[in-house]
mmCIF file with all atom_site columns, C-alpha atoms in Angstrom:
data_model
loop_
_atom_site.group_PDB
_atom_site.id
_atom_site.type_symbol
_atom_site.label_atom_id
_atom_site.label_alt_id
_atom_site.label_comp_id
_atom_site.label_asym_id
_atom_site.label_entity_id
_atom_site.label_seq_id
_atom_site.pdbx_PDB_ins_code
_atom_site.Cartn_x
_atom_site.Cartn_y
_atom_site.Cartn_z
_atom_site.occupancy
_atom_site.B_iso_or_equiv
_atom_site.pdbx_formal_charge
_atom_site.auth_seq_id
_atom_site.auth_comp_id
_atom_site.auth_asym_id
_atom_site.auth_atom_id
_atom_site.pdbx_PDB_model_num
ATOM 1   C CA . MET N 1 1   ? -46.133 12.351 227.860 1.00 0.00 ? 1   MET N CA 1
ATOM 2   C CA . ASP N 1 2   ? -49.897 12.279 227.919 1.00 0.00 ? 2   ASP N CA 1
ATOM 3   C CA . GLU N 1 3   ? -52.256 15.186 228.606 1.00 0.00 ? 3   GLU N CA 1
ATOM 4   C CA . ARG N 1 4   ? -52.054 14.786 232.399 1.00 0.00 ? 4   ARG N CA 1
ATOM 5   C CA . ASP N 1 5   ? -48.243 14.735 232.296 1.00 0.00 ? 5   ASP N CA 1
ATOM 6   C CA . VAL N 1 6   ? -48.278 17.945 230.270 1.00 0.00 ? 6   VAL N CA 1
ATOM 7   C CA . ARG N 1 7   ? -50.602 19.519 232.830 1.00 0.00 ? 7   ARG N CA 1
ATOM 8   C CA . ILE N 1 8   ? -48.198 18.520 235.637 1.00 0.00 ? 8   ILE N CA 1
ATOM 9   C CA . TYR N 1 9   ? -45.404 20.179 233.692 1.00 0.00 ? 9   TYR N CA 1
ATOM 10  C CA . ARG N 1 10  ? -47.448 23.363 233.209 1.00 0.00 ? 10  ARG N CA 1
ATOM 11  C CA . ILE N 1 11  ? -48.361 23.522 236.915 1.00 0.00 ? 11  ILE N CA 1
ATOM 12  C CA . LEU N 1 12  ? -44.732 23.067 237.993 1.00 0.00 ? 12  LEU N CA 1
ATOM 13  C CA . ARG N 1 13  ? -43.502 25.496 235.359 1.00 0.00 ? 13  ARG N CA 1
ATOM 14  C CA . GLU N 1 14  ? -45.771 28.117 236.897 1.00 0.00 ? 14  GLU N CA 1
ATOM 15  C CA . ASN N 1 15  ? -44.869 27.149 240.473 1.00 0.00 ? 15  ASN N CA 1
ATOM 16  C CA . GLY N 1 16  ? -42.058 24.650 241.007 1.00 0.00 ? 16  GLY N CA 1
ATOM 17  C CA . ARG N 1 17  ? -43.083 24.370 244.649 1.00 0.00 ? 17  ARG N CA 1
ATOM 18  C CA . ALA N 1 18  ? -46.676 23.319 243.941 1.00 0.00 ? 18  ALA N CA 1
ATOM 19  C CA . LYS N 1 19  ? -47.767 20.656 246.400 1.00 0.00 ? 19  LYS N CA 1
ATOM 20  C CA . LEU N 1 20  ? -48.748 17.205 245.206 1.00 0.00 ? 20  LEU N CA 1
ATOM 21  C CA . SER N 1 21  ? -52.186 17.663 246.769 1.00 0.00 ? 21  SER N CA 1
ATOM 22  C CA . PHE N 1 22  ? -52.714 20.749 244.568 1.00 0.00 ? 22  PHE N CA 1
ATOM 23  C CA . ILE N 1 23  ? -51.500 18.893 241.457 1.00 0.00 ? 23  ILE N CA 1
ATOM 24  C CA . ALA N 1 24  ? -53.784 15.944 242.243 1.00 0.00 ? 24  ALA N CA 1
ATOM 25  C CA . ARG N 1 25  ? -56.768 18.248 242.757 1.00 0.00 ? 25  ARG N CA 1
ATOM 26  C CA . GLU N 1 26  ? -56.073 20.116 239.480 1.00 0.00 ? 26  GLU N CA 1
ATOM 27  C CA . LEU N 1 27  ? -55.831 16.840 237.561 1.00 0.00 ? 27  LEU N CA 1
ATOM 28  C CA . GLY N 1 28  ? -58.760 15.171 239.327 1.00 0.00 ? 28  GLY N CA 1
ATOM 29  C CA . ILE N 1 29  ? -56.620 12.234 240.480 1.00 0.00 ? 29  ILE N CA 1
ATOM 30  C CA . SER N 1 30  ? -55.515 10.879 243.854 1.00 0.00 ? 30  SER N CA 1
ATOM 31  C CA . HIS N 1 31  ? -52.459 12.186 245.702 1.00 0.00 ? 31  HIS N CA 1
ATOM 32  C CA . PRO N 1 32  ? -50.595 8.832  245.264 1.00 0.00 ? 32  PRO N CA 1
ATOM 33  C CA . SER N 1 33  ? -51.369 8.885  241.510 1.00 0.00 ? 33  SER N CA 1
ATOM 34  C CA . ALA N 1 34  ? -49.998 12.420 241.200 1.00 0.00 ? 34  ALA N CA 1
ATOM 35  C CA . ARG N 1 35  ? -46.831 11.399 243.093 1.00 0.00 ? 35  ARG N CA 1
ATOM 36  C CA . GLU N 1 36  ? -46.428 8.311  240.902 1.00 0.00 ? 36  GLU N CA 1
ATOM 37  C CA . ARG N 1 37  ? -46.803 10.368 237.710 1.00 0.00 ? 37  ARG N CA 1
ATOM 38  C CA . LEU N 1 38  ? -44.331 13.016 238.867 1.00 0.00 ? 38  LEU N CA 1
ATOM 39  C CA . GLU N 1 39  ? -41.781 10.416 239.974 1.00 0.00 ? 39  GLU N CA 1
ATOM 40  C CA . ARG N 1 40  ? -42.134 8.602  236.623 1.00 0.00 ? 40  ARG N CA 1
ATOM 41  C CA . LEU N 1 41  ? -41.598 11.846 234.697 1.00 0.00 ? 41  LEU N CA 1
ATOM 42  C CA . GLU N 1 42  ? -38.469 12.574 236.738 1.00 0.00 ? 42  GLU N CA 1
ATOM 43  C CA . ARG N 1 43  ? -37.165 8.996  236.508 1.00 0.00 ? 43  ARG N CA 1
ATOM 44  C CA . LYS N 1 44  ? -37.579 8.972  232.713 1.00 0.00 ? 44  LYS N CA 1
ATOM 45  C CA . GLY N 1 45  ? -35.803 12.312 232.471 1.00 0.00 ? 45  GLY N CA 1
ATOM 46  C CA . ASP N 1 46  ? -38.838 14.060 230.984 1.00 0.00 ? 46  ASP N CA 1
ATOM 47  C CA . LEU N 1 47  ? -39.050 16.566 233.845 1.00 0.00 ? 47  LEU N CA 1
ATOM 48  C CA . LYS N 1 48  ? -36.711 18.096 236.393 1.00 0.00 ? 48  LYS N CA 1
ATOM 49  C CA . VAL N 1 49  ? -37.698 20.424 239.215 1.00 0.00 ? 49  VAL N CA 1
ATOM 50  C CA . GLN N 1 50  ? -34.870 22.663 240.398 1.00 0.00 ? 50  GLN N CA 1
ATOM 51  C CA . ALA N 1 51  ? -33.943 26.109 241.643 1.00 0.00 ? 51  ALA N CA 1
ATOM 52  C CA . LEU N 1 52  ? -32.948 28.715 239.030 1.00 0.00 ? 52  LEU N CA 1
ATOM 53  C CA . LEU N 1 53  ? -31.061 31.978 239.547 1.00 0.00 ? 53  LEU N CA 1
ATOM 54  C CA . ASN N 1 54  ? -32.616 35.266 238.451 1.00 0.00 ? 54  ASN N CA 1
ATOM 55  C CA . ILE N 1 55  ? -29.754 36.493 236.276 1.00 0.00 ? 55  ILE N CA 1
ATOM 56  C CA . ARG N 1 56  ? -31.549 39.672 235.209 1.00 0.00 ? 56  ARG N CA 1
ATOM 57  C CA . LYS N 1 57  ? -31.952 40.746 238.839 1.00 0.00 ? 57  LYS N CA 1
ATOM 58  C CA . ARG N 1 58  ? -28.260 39.936 239.426 1.00 0.00 ? 58  ARG N CA 1
ATOM 59  C CA . ASN N 1 59  ? -27.335 42.029 236.324 1.00 0.00 ? 59  ASN N CA 1
ATOM 60  C CA . PHE N 1 60  ? -25.527 39.169 234.620 1.00 0.00 ? 60  PHE N CA 1
ATOM 61  C CA . VAL N 1 61  ? -24.234 39.790 231.102 1.00 0.00 ? 61  VAL N CA 1
ATOM 62  C CA . SER N 1 62  ? -24.224 37.436 228.138 1.00 0.00 ? 62  SER N CA 1
ATOM 63  C CA . ALA N 1 63  ? -22.175 36.400 225.140 1.00 0.00 ? 63  ALA N CA 1
ATOM 64  C CA . VAL N 1 64  ? -23.012 34.414 222.036 1.00 0.00 ? 64  VAL N CA 1
ATOM 65  C CA . VAL N 1 65  ? -19.943 32.601 220.756 1.00 0.00 ? 65  VAL N CA 1
ATOM 66  C CA . ASN N 1 66  ? -20.023 31.002 217.308 1.00 0.00 ? 66  ASN N CA 1
ATOM 67  C CA . LEU N 1 67  ? -17.122 28.694 216.546 1.00 0.00 ? 67  LEU N CA 1
ATOM 68  C CA . ARG N 1 68  ? -15.892 27.020 213.392 1.00 0.00 ? 68  ARG N CA 1
ATOM 69  C CA . VAL N 1 69  ? -13.863 24.027 214.486 1.00 0.00 ? 69  VAL N CA 1
ATOM 70  C CA . LYS N 1 70  ? -11.968 21.362 212.517 1.00 0.00 ? 70  LYS N CA 1
ATOM 71  C CA . SER N 1 71  ? -14.831 18.864 212.146 1.00 0.00 ? 71  SER N CA 1
ATOM 72  C CA . MET N 1 72  ? -18.290 17.978 213.390 1.00 0.00 ? 72  MET N CA 1
ATOM 73  C CA . ASP N 1 73  ? -16.684 15.286 215.564 1.00 0.00 ? 73  ASP N CA 1
ATOM 74  C CA . GLU N 1 74  ? -14.621 18.023 217.230 1.00 0.00 ? 74  GLU N CA 1
ATOM 75  C CA . ALA N 1 75  ? -17.706 20.248 217.516 1.00 0.00 ? 75  ALA N CA 1
ATOM 76  C CA . GLU N 1 76  ? -19.615 17.478 219.297 1.00 0.00 ? 76  GLU N CA 1
ATOM 77  C CA . ARG N 1 77  ? -16.690 16.775 221.614 1.00 0.00 ? 77  ARG N CA 1
ATOM 78  C CA . LEU N 1 78  ? -16.337 20.482 222.466 1.00 0.00 ? 78  LEU N CA 1
ATOM 79  C CA . ALA N 1 79  ? -20.108 20.752 222.983 1.00 0.00 ? 79  ALA N CA 1
ATOM 80  C CA . ASP N 1 80  ? -19.754 18.122 225.723 1.00 0.00 ? 80  ASP N CA 1
ATOM 81  C CA . VAL N 1 81  ? -16.860 20.066 227.271 1.00 0.00 ? 81  VAL N CA 1
ATOM 82  C CA . PHE N 1 82  ? -18.727 23.386 227.242 1.00 0.00 ? 82  PHE N CA 1
ATOM 83  C CA . ALA N 1 83  ? -21.892 21.766 228.594 1.00 0.00 ? 83  ALA N CA 1
ATOM 84  C CA . ARG N 1 84  ? -19.966 21.271 231.862 1.00 0.00 ? 84  ARG N CA 1
ATOM 85  C CA . CYS N 1 85  ? -18.881 24.922 232.041 1.00 0.00 ? 85  CYS N CA 1
ATOM 86  C CA . PRO N 1 86  ? -20.840 26.759 234.746 1.00 0.00 ? 86  PRO N CA 1
ATOM 87  C CA . ARG N 1 87  ? -21.105 29.854 232.543 1.00 0.00 ? 87  ARG N CA 1
ATOM 88  C CA . THR N 1 88  ? -22.725 27.967 229.647 1.00 0.00 ? 88  THR N CA 1
ATOM 89  C CA . VAL N 1 89  ? -26.512 28.215 229.383 1.00 0.00 ? 89  VAL N CA 1
ATOM 90  C CA . PHE N 1 90  ? -26.816 26.861 225.832 1.00 0.00 ? 90  PHE N CA 1
ATOM 91  C CA . VAL N 1 91  ? -24.570 24.869 223.530 1.00 0.00 ? 91  VAL N CA 1
ATOM 92  C CA . ALA N 1 92  ? -25.386 23.225 220.212 1.00 0.00 ? 92  ALA N CA 1
ATOM 93  C CA . THR N 1 93  ? -23.665 21.892 217.138 1.00 0.00 ? 93  THR N CA 1
ATOM 94  C CA . THR N 1 94  ? -24.855 23.801 214.082 1.00 0.00 ? 94  THR N CA 1
ATOM 95  C CA . THR N 1 95  ? -24.579 23.863 210.305 1.00 0.00 ? 95  THR N CA 1
ATOM 96  C CA . GLY N 1 96  ? -23.424 26.729 208.140 1.00 0.00 ? 96  GLY N CA 1
ATOM 97  C CA . LYS N 1 97  ? -20.319 28.861 208.517 1.00 0.00 ? 97  LYS N CA 1
ATOM 98  C CA . TYR N 1 98  ? -19.980 27.916 212.203 1.00 0.00 ? 98  TYR N CA 1
ATOM 99  C CA . ASN N 1 99  ? -20.470 24.425 213.585 1.00 0.00 ? 99  ASN N CA 1
ATOM 100 C CA . LEU N 1 100 ? -20.713 25.185 217.307 1.00 0.00 ? 100 LEU N CA 1
ATOM 101 C CA . ASN N 1 101 ? -22.864 27.780 219.093 1.00 0.00 ? 101 ASN N CA 1
ATOM 102 C CA . ILE N 1 102 ? -22.385 28.630 222.772 1.00 0.00 ? 102 ILE N CA 1
ATOM 103 C CA . VAL N 1 103 ? -24.309 31.093 224.924 1.00 0.00 ? 103 VAL N CA 1
ATOM 104 C CA . LEU N 1 104 ? -22.480 32.193 228.064 1.00 0.00 ? 104 LEU N CA 1
ATOM 105 C CA . ILE N 1 105 ? -23.540 34.249 231.073 1.00 0.00 ? 105 ILE N CA 1
ATOM 106 C CA . ALA N 1 106 ? -21.398 35.840 233.755 1.00 0.00 ? 106 ALA N CA 1
ATOM 107 C CA . GLU N 1 107 ? -21.597 38.294 236.584 1.00 0.00 ? 107 GLU N CA 1
ATOM 108 C CA . ASN N 1 108 ? -19.638 40.893 234.562 1.00 0.00 ? 108 ASN N CA 1
ATOM 109 C CA . TYR N 1 109 ? -17.886 41.444 231.219 1.00 0.00 ? 109 TYR N CA 1
ATOM 110 C CA . SER N 1 110 ? -14.473 40.728 232.711 1.00 0.00 ? 110 SER N CA 1
ATOM 111 C CA . ALA N 1 111 ? -15.567 37.208 233.644 1.00 0.00 ? 111 ALA N CA 1
ATOM 112 C CA . LEU N 1 112 ? -16.899 36.684 230.106 1.00 0.00 ? 112 LEU N CA 1
ATOM 113 C CA . GLU N 1 113 ? -13.641 37.995 228.680 1.00 0.00 ? 113 GLU N CA 1
ATOM 114 C CA . ALA N 1 114 ? -11.653 35.603 230.871 1.00 0.00 ? 114 ALA N CA 1
ATOM 115 C CA . THR N 1 115 ? -13.774 32.649 229.754 1.00 0.00 ? 115 THR N CA 1
ATOM 116 C CA . ILE N 1 116 ? -13.520 33.571 226.069 1.00 0.00 ? 116 ILE N CA 1
ATOM 117 C CA . GLU N 1 117 ? -9.861  34.610 225.976 1.00 0.00 ? 117 GLU N CA 1
ATOM 118 C CA . ASN N 1 118 ? -8.423  32.070 228.398 1.00 0.00 ? 118 ASN N CA 1
ATOM 119 C CA . THR N 1 119 ? -10.597 29.039 227.730 1.00 0.00 ? 119 THR N CA 1
ATOM 120 C CA . ILE N 1 120 ? -12.091 29.219 224.226 1.00 0.00 ? 120 ILE N CA 1
ATOM 121 C CA . ARG N 1 121 ? -9.667  31.195 222.027 1.00 0.00 ? 121 ARG N CA 1
ATOM 122 C CA . PRO N 1 122 ? -6.583  29.058 222.864 1.00 0.00 ? 122 PRO N CA 1
ATOM 123 C CA . LEU N 1 123 ? -8.270  25.818 221.760 1.00 0.00 ? 123 LEU N CA 1
ATOM 124 C CA . GLU N 1 124 ? -6.359  24.342 218.841 1.00 0.00 ? 124 GLU N CA 1
ATOM 125 C CA . GLN N 1 125 ? -9.606  23.007 217.341 1.00 0.00 ? 125 GLN N CA 1
ATOM 126 C CA . VAL N 1 126 ? -10.947 26.551 216.855 1.00 0.00 ? 126 VAL N CA 1
ATOM 127 C CA . ARG N 1 127 ? -10.479 27.795 213.292 1.00 0.00 ? 127 ARG N CA 1
ATOM 128 C CA . GLU N 1 128 ? -12.670 30.891 213.533 1.00 0.00 ? 128 GLU N CA 1
ATOM 129 C CA . MET N 1 129 ? -14.698 32.604 216.221 1.00 0.00 ? 129 MET N CA 1
ATOM 130 C CA . ASP N 1 130 ? -17.397 35.269 216.274 1.00 0.00 ? 130 ASP N CA 1
ATOM 131 C CA . VAL N 1 131 ? -18.373 36.784 219.628 1.00 0.00 ? 131 VAL N CA 1
ATOM 132 C CA . SER N 1 132 ? -21.332 39.029 220.421 1.00 0.00 ? 132 SER N CA 1
ATOM 133 C CA . LEU N 1 133 ? -21.460 40.506 223.906 1.00 0.00 ? 133 LEU N CA 1
ATOM 134 C CA . GLY N 1 134 ? -24.801 41.466 225.344 1.00 0.00 ? 134 GLY N CA 1
ATOM 135 C CA . SER N 1 135 ? -26.491 42.866 228.380 1.00 0.00 ? 135 SER N CA 1
ATOM 136 C CA . SER N 1 136 ? -28.509 40.857 230.835 1.00 0.00 ? 136 SER N CA 1
ATOM 137 C CA . PRO N 1 137 ? -30.717 38.524 228.793 1.00 0.00 ? 137 PRO N CA 1
ATOM 138 C CA . ALA N 1 138 ? -34.316 39.575 228.249 1.00 0.00 ? 138 ALA N CA 1
ATOM 139 C CA . TYR N 1 139 ? -35.154 35.859 228.196 1.00 0.00 ? 139 TYR N CA 1
ATOM 140 C CA . PRO N 1 140 ? -34.696 33.630 230.010 1.00 0.00 ? 140 PRO N CA 1
ATOM 141 C CA . GLU N 1 141 ? -34.750 35.612 233.217 1.00 0.00 ? 141 GLU N CA 1
ATOM 142 C CA . PHE N 1 142 ? -33.991 32.552 235.352 1.00 0.00 ? 142 PHE N CA 1
ATOM 143 C CA . VAL N 1 143 ? -31.243 30.036 234.497 1.00 0.00 ? 143 VAL N CA 1
ATOM 144 C CA . ASP N 1 144 ? -29.378 27.151 236.041 1.00 0.00 ? 144 ASP N CA 1
ATOM 145 C CA . PHE N 1 145 ? -26.173 28.914 237.036 1.00 0.00 ? 145 PHE N CA 1
ATOM 146 C CA . LYS N 1 146 ? -24.022 25.972 238.051 1.00 0.00 ? 146 LYS N CA 1
ATOM 147 C CA . LEU N 1 147 ? -22.602 27.461 241.246 1.00 0.00 ? 147 LEU N CA 1
ATOM 148 C CA . ASP N 1 148 ? -20.827 24.549 242.907 1.00 0.00 ? 148 ASP N CA 1
ATOM 149 C CA . PRO N 1 149 ? -17.405 25.672 244.154 1.00 0.00 ? 149 PRO N CA 1
ATOM 150 C CA . VAL N 1 150 ? -16.020 22.326 245.287 1.00 0.00 ? 150 VAL N CA 1
ATOM 151 C CA . ARG N 1 151 ? -13.121 21.491 242.966 1.00 0.00 ? 151 ARG N CA 1
ATOM 152 C CA . LYS N 1 152 ? -9.658  22.903 242.358 1.00 0.00 ? 152 LYS N CA 1
ATOM 153 C CA . VAL N 1 153 ? -9.664  22.250 238.612 1.00 0.00 ? 153 VAL N CA 1
ATOM 154 C CA . ALA N 1 154 ? -12.445 23.792 236.512 1.00 0.00 ? 154 ALA N CA 1
ATOM 155 C CA . PRO N 1 155 ? -14.528 21.498 234.263 1.00 0.00 ? 155 PRO N CA 1
ATOM 156 C CA . CYS N 1 156 ? -12.563 22.851 231.276 1.00 0.00 ? 156 CYS N CA 1
ATOM 157 C CA . GLY N 1 157 ? -9.317  21.659 232.878 1.00 0.00 ? 157 GLY N CA 1
ATOM 158 C CA . LYS N 1 158 ? -8.037  25.115 233.886 1.00 0.00 ? 158 LYS N CA 1
ATOM 159 C CA . VAL N 1 159 ? -6.760  26.075 237.342 1.00 0.00 ? 159 VAL N CA 1
ATOM 160 C CA . CYS N 1 160 ? -7.878  29.596 238.257 1.00 0.00 ? 160 CYS N CA 1
ATOM 161 C CA . THR N 1 161 ? -4.758  30.466 240.261 1.00 0.00 ? 161 THR N CA 1
ATOM 162 C CA . GLU N 1 162 ? -2.608  29.793 237.176 1.00 0.00 ? 162 GLU N CA 1
ATOM 163 C CA . CYS N 1 163 ? -4.559  32.264 235.032 1.00 0.00 ? 163 CYS N CA 1
ATOM 164 C CA . TYR N 1 164 ? -3.149  35.741 234.481 1.00 0.00 ? 164 TYR N CA 1
ATOM 165 C CA . LEU N 1 165 ? -6.669  37.223 234.721 1.00 0.00 ? 165 LEU N CA 1
ATOM 166 C CA . TYR N 1 166 ? -7.526  35.669 238.089 1.00 0.00 ? 166 TYR N CA 1
ATOM 167 C CA . GLY N 1 167 ? -7.853  38.291 240.787 1.00 0.00 ? 167 GLY N CA 1
ATOM 168 C CA . LYS N 1 168 ? -7.486  41.112 238.263 1.00 0.00 ? 168 LYS N CA 1
ATOM 169 C CA . LYS N 1 169 ? -10.408 40.791 235.861 1.00 0.00 ? 169 LYS N CA 1
ATOM 170 C CA . CYS N 1 170 ? -11.832 37.422 236.830 1.00 0.00 ? 170 CYS N CA 1
ATOM 171 C CA . ARG N 1 171 ? -13.162 36.180 240.149 1.00 0.00 ? 171 ARG N CA 1
ATOM 172 C CA . GLY N 1 172 ? -12.664 32.554 239.155 1.00 0.00 ? 172 GLY N CA 1
ATOM 173 C CA . CYS N 1 173 ? -14.759 29.691 237.874 1.00 0.00 ? 173 CYS N CA 1
ATOM 174 C CA . PRO N 1 174 ? -18.020 29.135 239.789 1.00 0.00 ? 174 PRO N CA 1
ATOM 175 C CA . ALA N 1 175 ? -17.247 25.406 239.828 1.00 0.00 ? 175 ALA N CA 1
ATOM 176 C CA . THR N 1 176 ? -14.008 25.842 241.767 1.00 0.00 ? 176 THR N CA 1
ATOM 177 C CA . VAL N 1 177 ? -12.973 26.664 245.305 1.00 0.00 ? 177 VAL N CA 1
ATOM 178 C CA . TYR N 1 178 ? -11.243 29.744 243.867 1.00 0.00 ? 178 TYR N CA 1
ATOM 179 C CA . PHE N 1 179 ? -14.516 31.449 242.946 1.00 0.00 ? 179 PHE N CA 1
ATOM 180 C CA . LYS N 1 180 ? -14.786 34.755 244.791 1.00 0.00 ? 180 LYS N CA 1
ATOM 181 C CA . ASN N 1 181 ? -18.546 34.835 245.201 1.00 0.00 ? 181 ASN N CA 1
ATOM 182 C CA . SER N 1 182 ? -19.934 38.084 243.884 1.00 0.00 ? 182 SER N CA 1
ATOM 183 C CA . LEU N 1 183 ? -23.538 37.106 243.456 1.00 0.00 ? 183 LEU N CA 1
#
């Protein structure tokens, strides 16, 4: 990314709905040049413009889950699995006592508990787990909450209606048709 690309990023970070004419004017380039630059940044995967949910306003809660799993291969495989979870906002393989770090958000503590106790704890790869529950995150305020209730099986392979917590403590996975929208 060159200096103009970085400026496009900064403009869109401030206002994701900024018009191309405004971007072009700010950069001192033509409208078609601004469009070409933006399309190239998106095509290369350097930039993505999307809607984000204000989780602080919605009073979402958070959890940091540190896992020690069998091997780094398993940690990388599980990182891919958790990256598809709609409640995951951050996942990384790490070094030290734990080799996988996951940050989850949910609309309430019961939903976090259901995700941790029904999806993470039963995994045979998990040797040790440390969980810290938190309030609504101070930062980031806006996140990509993957609300897309179109499937019957959650990305983790679970079926909400087969879970003992569904309907009691949990309103379902936001990626399934069973999600009882409480946003």
